[in-house]
Short mmCIF file of C-alpha atoms in Angstrom, two decimals:
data_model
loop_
_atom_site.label_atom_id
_atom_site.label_comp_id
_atom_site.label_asym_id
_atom_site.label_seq_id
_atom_site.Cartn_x
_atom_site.Cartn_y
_atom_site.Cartn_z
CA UNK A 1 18.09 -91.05 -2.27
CA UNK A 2 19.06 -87.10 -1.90
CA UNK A 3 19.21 -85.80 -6.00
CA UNK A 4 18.37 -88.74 -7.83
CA UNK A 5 15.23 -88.57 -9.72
CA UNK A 6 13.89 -91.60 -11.59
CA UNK A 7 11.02 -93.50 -12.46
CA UNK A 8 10.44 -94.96 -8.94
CA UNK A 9 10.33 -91.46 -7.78
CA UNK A 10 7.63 -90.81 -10.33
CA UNK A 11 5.28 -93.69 -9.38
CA UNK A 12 5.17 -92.42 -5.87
CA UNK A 13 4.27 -89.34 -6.82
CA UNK A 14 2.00 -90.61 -9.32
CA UNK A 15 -0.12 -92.67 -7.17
CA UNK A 16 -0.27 -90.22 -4.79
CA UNK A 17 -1.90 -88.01 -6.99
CA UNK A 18 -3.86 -91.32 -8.42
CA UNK A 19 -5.19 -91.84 -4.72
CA UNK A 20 -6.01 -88.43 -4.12
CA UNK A 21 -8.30 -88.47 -7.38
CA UNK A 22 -10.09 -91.48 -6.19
CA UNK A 23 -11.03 -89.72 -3.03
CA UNK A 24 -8.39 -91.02 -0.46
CA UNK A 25 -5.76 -89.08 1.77
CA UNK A 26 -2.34 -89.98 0.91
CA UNK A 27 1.01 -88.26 1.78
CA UNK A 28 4.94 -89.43 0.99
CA UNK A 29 7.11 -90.61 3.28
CA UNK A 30 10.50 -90.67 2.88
CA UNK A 31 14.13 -91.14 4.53
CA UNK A 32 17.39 -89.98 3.20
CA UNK A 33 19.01 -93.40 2.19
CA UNK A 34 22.96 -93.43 1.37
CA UNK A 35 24.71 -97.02 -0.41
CA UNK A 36 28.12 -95.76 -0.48
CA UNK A 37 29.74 -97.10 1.43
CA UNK A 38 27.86 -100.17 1.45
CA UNK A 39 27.78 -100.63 4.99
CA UNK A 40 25.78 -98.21 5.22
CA UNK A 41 22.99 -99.91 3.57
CA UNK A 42 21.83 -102.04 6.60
CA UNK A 43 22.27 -98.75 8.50
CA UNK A 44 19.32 -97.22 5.90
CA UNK A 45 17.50 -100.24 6.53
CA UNK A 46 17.65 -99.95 10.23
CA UNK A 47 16.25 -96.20 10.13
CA UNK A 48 13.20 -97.62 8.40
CA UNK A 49 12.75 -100.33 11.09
CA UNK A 50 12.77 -97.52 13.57
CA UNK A 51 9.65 -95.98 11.80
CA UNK A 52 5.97 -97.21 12.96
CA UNK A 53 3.75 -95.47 11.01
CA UNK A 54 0.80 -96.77 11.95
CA UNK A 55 -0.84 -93.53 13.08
CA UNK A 56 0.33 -90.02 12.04
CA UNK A 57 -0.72 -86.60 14.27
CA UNK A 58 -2.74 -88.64 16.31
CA UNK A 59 -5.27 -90.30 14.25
CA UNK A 60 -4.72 -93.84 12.64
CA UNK A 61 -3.24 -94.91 9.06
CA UNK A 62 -5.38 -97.65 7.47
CA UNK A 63 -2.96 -98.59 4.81
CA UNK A 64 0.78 -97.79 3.90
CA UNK A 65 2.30 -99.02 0.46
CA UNK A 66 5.66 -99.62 0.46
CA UNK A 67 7.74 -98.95 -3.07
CA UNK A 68 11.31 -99.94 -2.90
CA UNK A 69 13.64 -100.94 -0.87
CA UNK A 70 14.29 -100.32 2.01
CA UNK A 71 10.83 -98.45 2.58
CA UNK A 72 9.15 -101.79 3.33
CA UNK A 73 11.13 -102.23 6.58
CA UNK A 74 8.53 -99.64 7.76
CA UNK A 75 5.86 -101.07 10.62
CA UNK A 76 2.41 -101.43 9.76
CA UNK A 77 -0.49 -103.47 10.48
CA UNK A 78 -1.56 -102.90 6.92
CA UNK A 79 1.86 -103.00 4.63
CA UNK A 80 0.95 -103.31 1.01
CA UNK A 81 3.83 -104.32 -1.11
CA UNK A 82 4.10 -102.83 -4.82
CA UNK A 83 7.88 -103.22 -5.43
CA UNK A 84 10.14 -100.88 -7.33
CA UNK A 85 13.38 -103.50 -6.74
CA UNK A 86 15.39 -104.22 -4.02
CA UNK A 87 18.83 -103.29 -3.54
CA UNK A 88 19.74 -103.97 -7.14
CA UNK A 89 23.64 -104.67 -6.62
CA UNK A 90 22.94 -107.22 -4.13
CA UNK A 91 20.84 -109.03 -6.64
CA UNK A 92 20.79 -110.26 -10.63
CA UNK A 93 23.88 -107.72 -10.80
CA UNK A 94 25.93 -109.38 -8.42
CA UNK A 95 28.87 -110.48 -9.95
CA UNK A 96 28.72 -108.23 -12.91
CA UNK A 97 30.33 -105.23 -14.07
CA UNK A 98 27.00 -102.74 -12.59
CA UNK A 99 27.48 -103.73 -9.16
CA UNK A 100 30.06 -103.09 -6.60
CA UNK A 101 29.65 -106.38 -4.68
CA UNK A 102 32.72 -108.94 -4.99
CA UNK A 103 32.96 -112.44 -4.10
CA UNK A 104 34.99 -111.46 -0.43
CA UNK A 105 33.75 -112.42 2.74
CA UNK A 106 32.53 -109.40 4.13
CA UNK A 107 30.81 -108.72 0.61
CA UNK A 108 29.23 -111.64 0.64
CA UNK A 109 28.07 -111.70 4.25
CA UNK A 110 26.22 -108.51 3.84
CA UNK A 111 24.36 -109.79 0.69
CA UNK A 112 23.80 -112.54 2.85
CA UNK A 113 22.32 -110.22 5.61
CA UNK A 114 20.59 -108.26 2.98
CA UNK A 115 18.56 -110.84 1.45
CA UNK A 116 17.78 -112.64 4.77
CA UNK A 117 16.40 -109.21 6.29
CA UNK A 118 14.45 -108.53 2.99
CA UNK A 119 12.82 -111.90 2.95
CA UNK A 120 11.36 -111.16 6.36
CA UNK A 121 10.15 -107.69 5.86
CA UNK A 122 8.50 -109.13 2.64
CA UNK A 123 6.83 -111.50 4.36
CA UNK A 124 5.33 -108.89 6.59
CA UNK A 125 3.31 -107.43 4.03
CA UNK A 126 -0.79 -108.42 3.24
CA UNK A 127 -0.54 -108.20 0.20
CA UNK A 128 2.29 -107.89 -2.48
CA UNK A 129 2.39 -106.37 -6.08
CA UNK A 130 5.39 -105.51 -8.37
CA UNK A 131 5.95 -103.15 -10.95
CA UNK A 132 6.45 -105.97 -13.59
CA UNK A 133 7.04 -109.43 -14.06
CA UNK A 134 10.40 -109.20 -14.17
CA UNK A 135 10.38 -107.82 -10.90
CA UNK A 136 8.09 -110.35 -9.79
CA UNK A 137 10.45 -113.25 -10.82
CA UNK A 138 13.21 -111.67 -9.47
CA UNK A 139 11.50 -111.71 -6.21
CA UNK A 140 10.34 -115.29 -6.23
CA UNK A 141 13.98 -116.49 -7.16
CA UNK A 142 16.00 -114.97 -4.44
CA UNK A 143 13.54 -114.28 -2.21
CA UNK A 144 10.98 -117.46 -2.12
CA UNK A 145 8.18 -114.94 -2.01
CA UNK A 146 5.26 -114.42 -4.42
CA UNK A 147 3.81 -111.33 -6.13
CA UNK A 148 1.53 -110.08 -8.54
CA UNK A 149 2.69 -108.01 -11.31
CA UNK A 150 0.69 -104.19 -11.62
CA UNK A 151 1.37 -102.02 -14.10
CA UNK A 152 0.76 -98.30 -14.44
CA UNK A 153 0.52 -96.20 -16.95
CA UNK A 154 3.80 -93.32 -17.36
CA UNK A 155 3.07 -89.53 -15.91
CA UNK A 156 3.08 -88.12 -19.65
CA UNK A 157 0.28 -90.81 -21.15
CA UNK A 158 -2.24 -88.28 -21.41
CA UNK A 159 -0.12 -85.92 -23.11
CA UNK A 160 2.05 -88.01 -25.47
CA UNK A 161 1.09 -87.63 -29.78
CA UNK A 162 2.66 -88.37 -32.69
CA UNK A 163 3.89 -85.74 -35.03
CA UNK A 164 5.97 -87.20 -37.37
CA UNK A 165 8.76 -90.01 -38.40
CA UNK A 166 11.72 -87.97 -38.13
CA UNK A 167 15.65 -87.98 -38.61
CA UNK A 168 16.78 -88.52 -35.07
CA UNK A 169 16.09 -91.79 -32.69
CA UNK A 170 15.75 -91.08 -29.09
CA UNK A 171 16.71 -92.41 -26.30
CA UNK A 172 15.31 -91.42 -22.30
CA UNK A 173 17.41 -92.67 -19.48
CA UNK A 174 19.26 -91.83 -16.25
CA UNK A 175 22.87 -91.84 -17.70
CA UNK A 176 24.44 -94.80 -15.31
CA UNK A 177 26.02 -97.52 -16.74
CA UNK A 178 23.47 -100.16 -16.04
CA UNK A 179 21.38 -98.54 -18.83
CA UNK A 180 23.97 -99.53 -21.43
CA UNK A 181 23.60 -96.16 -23.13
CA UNK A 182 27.02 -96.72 -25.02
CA UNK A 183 25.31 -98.92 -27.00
CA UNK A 184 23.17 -96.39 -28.60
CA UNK A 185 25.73 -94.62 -29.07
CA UNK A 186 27.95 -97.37 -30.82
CA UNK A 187 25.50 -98.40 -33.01
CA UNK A 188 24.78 -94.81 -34.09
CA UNK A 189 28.92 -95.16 -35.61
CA UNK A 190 27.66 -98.54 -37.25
CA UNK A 191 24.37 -97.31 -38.69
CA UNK A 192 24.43 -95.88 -42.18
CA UNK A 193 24.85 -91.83 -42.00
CA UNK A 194 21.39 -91.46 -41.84
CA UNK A 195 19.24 -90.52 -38.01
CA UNK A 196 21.03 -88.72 -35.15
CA UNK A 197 20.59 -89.74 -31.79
CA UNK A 198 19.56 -87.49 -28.87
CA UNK A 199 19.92 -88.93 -25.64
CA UNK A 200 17.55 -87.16 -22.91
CA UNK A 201 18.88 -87.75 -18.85
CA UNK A 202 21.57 -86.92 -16.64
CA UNK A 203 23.34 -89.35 -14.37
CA UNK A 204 26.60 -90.20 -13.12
CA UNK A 205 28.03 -91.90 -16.74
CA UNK A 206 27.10 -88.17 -18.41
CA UNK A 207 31.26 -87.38 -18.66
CA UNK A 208 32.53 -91.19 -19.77
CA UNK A 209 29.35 -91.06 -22.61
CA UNK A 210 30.62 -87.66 -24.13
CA UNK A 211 34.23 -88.78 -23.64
CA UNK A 212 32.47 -91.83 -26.20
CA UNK A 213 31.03 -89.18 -28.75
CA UNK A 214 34.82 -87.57 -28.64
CA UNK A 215 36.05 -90.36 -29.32
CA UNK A 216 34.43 -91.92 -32.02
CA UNK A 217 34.13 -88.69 -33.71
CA UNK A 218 30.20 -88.49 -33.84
CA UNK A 219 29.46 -84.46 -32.41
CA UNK A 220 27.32 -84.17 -35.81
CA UNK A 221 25.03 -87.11 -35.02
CA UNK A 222 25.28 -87.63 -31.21
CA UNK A 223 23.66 -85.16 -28.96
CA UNK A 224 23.91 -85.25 -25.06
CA UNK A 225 20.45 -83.29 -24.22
CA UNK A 226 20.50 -83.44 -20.16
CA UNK A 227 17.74 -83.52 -18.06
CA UNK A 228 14.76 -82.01 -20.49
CA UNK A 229 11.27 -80.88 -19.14
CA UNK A 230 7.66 -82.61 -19.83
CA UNK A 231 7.00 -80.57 -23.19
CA UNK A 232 10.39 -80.94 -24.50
CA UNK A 233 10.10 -84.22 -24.21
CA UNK A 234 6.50 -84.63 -25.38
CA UNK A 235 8.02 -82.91 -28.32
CA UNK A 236 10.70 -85.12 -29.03
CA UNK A 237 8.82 -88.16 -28.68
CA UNK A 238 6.11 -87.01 -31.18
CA UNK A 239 9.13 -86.33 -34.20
CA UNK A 240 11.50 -89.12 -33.12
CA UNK A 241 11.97 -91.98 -35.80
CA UNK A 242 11.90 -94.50 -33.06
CA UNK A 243 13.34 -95.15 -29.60
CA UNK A 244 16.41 -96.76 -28.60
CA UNK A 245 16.17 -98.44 -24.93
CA UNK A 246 18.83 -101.06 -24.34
CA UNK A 247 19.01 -101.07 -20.39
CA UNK A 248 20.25 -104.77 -18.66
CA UNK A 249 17.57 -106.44 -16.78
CA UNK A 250 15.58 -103.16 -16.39
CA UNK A 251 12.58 -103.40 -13.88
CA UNK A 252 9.88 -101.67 -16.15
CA UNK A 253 11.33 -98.74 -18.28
CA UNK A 254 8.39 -96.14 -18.54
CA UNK A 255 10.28 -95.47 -21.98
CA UNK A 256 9.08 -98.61 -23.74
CA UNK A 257 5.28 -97.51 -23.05
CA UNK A 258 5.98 -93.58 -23.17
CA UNK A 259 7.24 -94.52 -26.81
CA UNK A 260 4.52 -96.82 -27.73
CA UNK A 261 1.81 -93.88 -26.59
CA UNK A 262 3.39 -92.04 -29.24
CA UNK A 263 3.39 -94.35 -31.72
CA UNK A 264 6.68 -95.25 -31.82
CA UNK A 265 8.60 -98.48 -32.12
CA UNK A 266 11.27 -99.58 -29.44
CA UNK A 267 14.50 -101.08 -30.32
CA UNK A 268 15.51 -102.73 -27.16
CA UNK A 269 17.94 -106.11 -26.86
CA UNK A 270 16.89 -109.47 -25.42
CA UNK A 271 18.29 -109.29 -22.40
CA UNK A 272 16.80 -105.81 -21.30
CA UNK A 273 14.09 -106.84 -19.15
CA UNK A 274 10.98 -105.16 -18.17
CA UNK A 275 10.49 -103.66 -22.15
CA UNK A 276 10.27 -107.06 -23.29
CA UNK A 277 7.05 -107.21 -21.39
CA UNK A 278 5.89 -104.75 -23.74
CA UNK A 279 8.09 -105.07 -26.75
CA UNK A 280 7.77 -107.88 -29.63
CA UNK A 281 10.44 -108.45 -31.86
CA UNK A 282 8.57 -107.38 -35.85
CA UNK A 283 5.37 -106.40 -34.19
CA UNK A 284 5.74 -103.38 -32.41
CA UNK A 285 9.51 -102.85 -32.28
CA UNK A 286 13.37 -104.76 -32.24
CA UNK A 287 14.53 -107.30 -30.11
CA UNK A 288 18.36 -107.25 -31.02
CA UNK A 289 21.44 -109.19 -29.27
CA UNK A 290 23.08 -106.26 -27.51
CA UNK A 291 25.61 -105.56 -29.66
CA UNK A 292 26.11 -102.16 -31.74
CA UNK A 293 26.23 -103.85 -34.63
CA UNK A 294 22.17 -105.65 -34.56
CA UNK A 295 21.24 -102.01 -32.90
CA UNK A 296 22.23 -100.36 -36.35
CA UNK A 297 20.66 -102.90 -38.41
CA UNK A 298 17.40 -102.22 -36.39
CA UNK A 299 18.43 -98.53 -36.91
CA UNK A 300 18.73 -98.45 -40.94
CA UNK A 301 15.57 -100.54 -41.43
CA UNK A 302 13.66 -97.81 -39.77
CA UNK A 303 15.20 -95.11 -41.49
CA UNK A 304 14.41 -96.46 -45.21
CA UNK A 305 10.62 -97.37 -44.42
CA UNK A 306 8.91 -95.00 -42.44
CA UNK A 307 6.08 -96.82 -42.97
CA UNK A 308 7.32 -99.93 -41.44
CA UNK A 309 8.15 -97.54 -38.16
CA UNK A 310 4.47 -95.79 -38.87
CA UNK A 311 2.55 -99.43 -38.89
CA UNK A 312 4.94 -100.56 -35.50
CA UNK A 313 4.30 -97.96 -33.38
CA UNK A 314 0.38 -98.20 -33.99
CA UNK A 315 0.77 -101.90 -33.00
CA UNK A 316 3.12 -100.71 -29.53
CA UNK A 317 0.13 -98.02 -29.12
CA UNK A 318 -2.76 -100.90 -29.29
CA UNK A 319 -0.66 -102.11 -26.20
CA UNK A 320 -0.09 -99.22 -24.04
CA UNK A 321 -3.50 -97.54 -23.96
CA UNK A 322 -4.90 -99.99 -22.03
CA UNK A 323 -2.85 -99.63 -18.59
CA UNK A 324 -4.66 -97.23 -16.53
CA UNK A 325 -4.51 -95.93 -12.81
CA UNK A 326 -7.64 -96.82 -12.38
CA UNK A 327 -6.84 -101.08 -12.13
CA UNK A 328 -3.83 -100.17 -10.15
CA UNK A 329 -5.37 -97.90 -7.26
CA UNK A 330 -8.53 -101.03 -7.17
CA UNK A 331 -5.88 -103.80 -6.92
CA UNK A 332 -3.78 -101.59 -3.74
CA UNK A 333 -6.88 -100.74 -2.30
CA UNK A 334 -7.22 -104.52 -1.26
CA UNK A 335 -5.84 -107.92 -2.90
CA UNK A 336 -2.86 -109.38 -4.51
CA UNK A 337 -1.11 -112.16 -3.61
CA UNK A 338 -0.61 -112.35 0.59
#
């Protein structure tokens, strides 16, 4: 999608670099894709139909890997799955407040449509990973098909330290409203007057957030950083207290392990998704009800024992080392569940 830059957009650049190290050509291919309106979402899927990309300036393609929807409508002898997430909205966030589907009959028709096209194109593919189990079990549910969950480690891991237990939590999103970002900011006005909270990200909830901070009075201890670049943010990692990631039903979060590879614990909420993969609740972080309220308890612990946030994040760090590109560029290579 035109301007939007995320995590999915980082894996594909990621492995594309991964691939190149381990001695294979690989390029990116991509197609504009527009959702709004959301007719024009079978009209993105089409254009991907339309695309055989089985051979490229005359000589042949042995193997294309398709991320996220709808790039796995592509047509390929060889179509690897390793799935970002499907059209989201259509999904575990139909019927609530993060997705614009309604219960109407062309609304549901074209979820209808959706899911029945994915399911096919799925099927297509030799072989099929996910980014996470999450993703994976989201997949089986709606879709009947199975996958193996691969994980890979986040584009900073080689670069990420710890400095210090500061007096500021963190928290590293796109600023939409799935990623529940209000609540860090909520439970920042519960806490004790103790850490600030930088938030590092841009999206499309960036005005309705600071309209928050106005509102409950918090310009001292709430700070709306924007998009930051890879040393700033290597930087606030290493001083940051902890990190705050509360997203609902997240696919992965490259936050929960880019904190962990810093040695910092993540205070996340039960129903966040992909960081409880990671994440255990008094070994390596907070799994709170997502409410402000169990955020800032979380929140005020940390700040009067640094050494309980010290002795967490080396547990979270015992956890992320171990992913590596070199397990997930094996396992695309050939294998996974067909």
């Amino acid at each position: 999608m035109p301007f939007v830059h995320g995590g999915a957009e980082i894996l594909v650049r990621e492995l594309t670099g991964a691939l190149h190290r381990h001695g294979h050509e690989a390029a990116i291919v991509s197609v504009p894709f527009c959702d709004d309106p959301k007719e024009e979402i079978l009209a993105g899927a089409a254009a991907w139909r339309q695309l055989d990309v089985a051979t490229a300036g005359g000589r042949p393609v042995d193997l294309v890997i398709a991320t996220k929807f709808p790039t796995y409508f592509a047509r390929h002898p060889r179509k690897v799955l390793w799935l970002v997430h499907q059209h989201r909205a259509a999904y575990e966030l139909c019927g609530t407040t993060f997705s614009e589907f309604r219960h109407t009959d062309r609304d549901v028709g074209l979820r209808r449509r959706l899911l029945e096209a994915d399911t096919f194109m799925l099927n297509e593919c030799a072989a099929r990973f996910t980014i996470a189990k999450t993703v994976s079990a989201r997949l089986l549910k709606y879709n009947g098909v199975e996958s193996e969950p691969l994980y890979n480690p986040p584009k900073l891991a080689s670069r990420l330290r710890r400095d210090a237990y500061g007096d500021f939590v963190l928290t590293v999103t796109r600023l939409e409203r799935v990623k529940r970002v209000d609540l860090a900011i909520n439970a920042i006005a519960d806490a004790n007057a103790g850490p600030k909270l930088l938030i590092a990200g841009e999206g499309s909830a960036r005005h309705e957030l600071q309209e928050l901070i106005d509102r409950r009075g918090l310009h001292d201890r709430v700070s709306l950083l924007g998009r930051v670049d890879d040393e700033q943010l290597v930087d606030l990692y290493a001083r940051a207290l902890a990190v705050v990631f509360v997203p609902f039903a997240e696919d992965y979060g490259y936050v929960t392990l880019e904190a962990f590879l810093a040695r910092k614990p993540v205070i996340t909420a039960h129903d966040a998704g992909g960081p409880l993969e990671f994440v255990v609740n008094d070994v390596n972080g907070f799994v709170c009800d997502p409410a402000p309220v169990d955020l800032a308890r979380a929140i005020d612990r940390l700040a009067a024992n640094r050494g309980l946030a010290e002795r967490l994040g080396e547990c979270g760090h015992a956890v992320a080392r171990t992913i590596t590109w070199d397990h997930a560029v094996e396992a695309a290579r050939g294998g996974g569940s067909g």
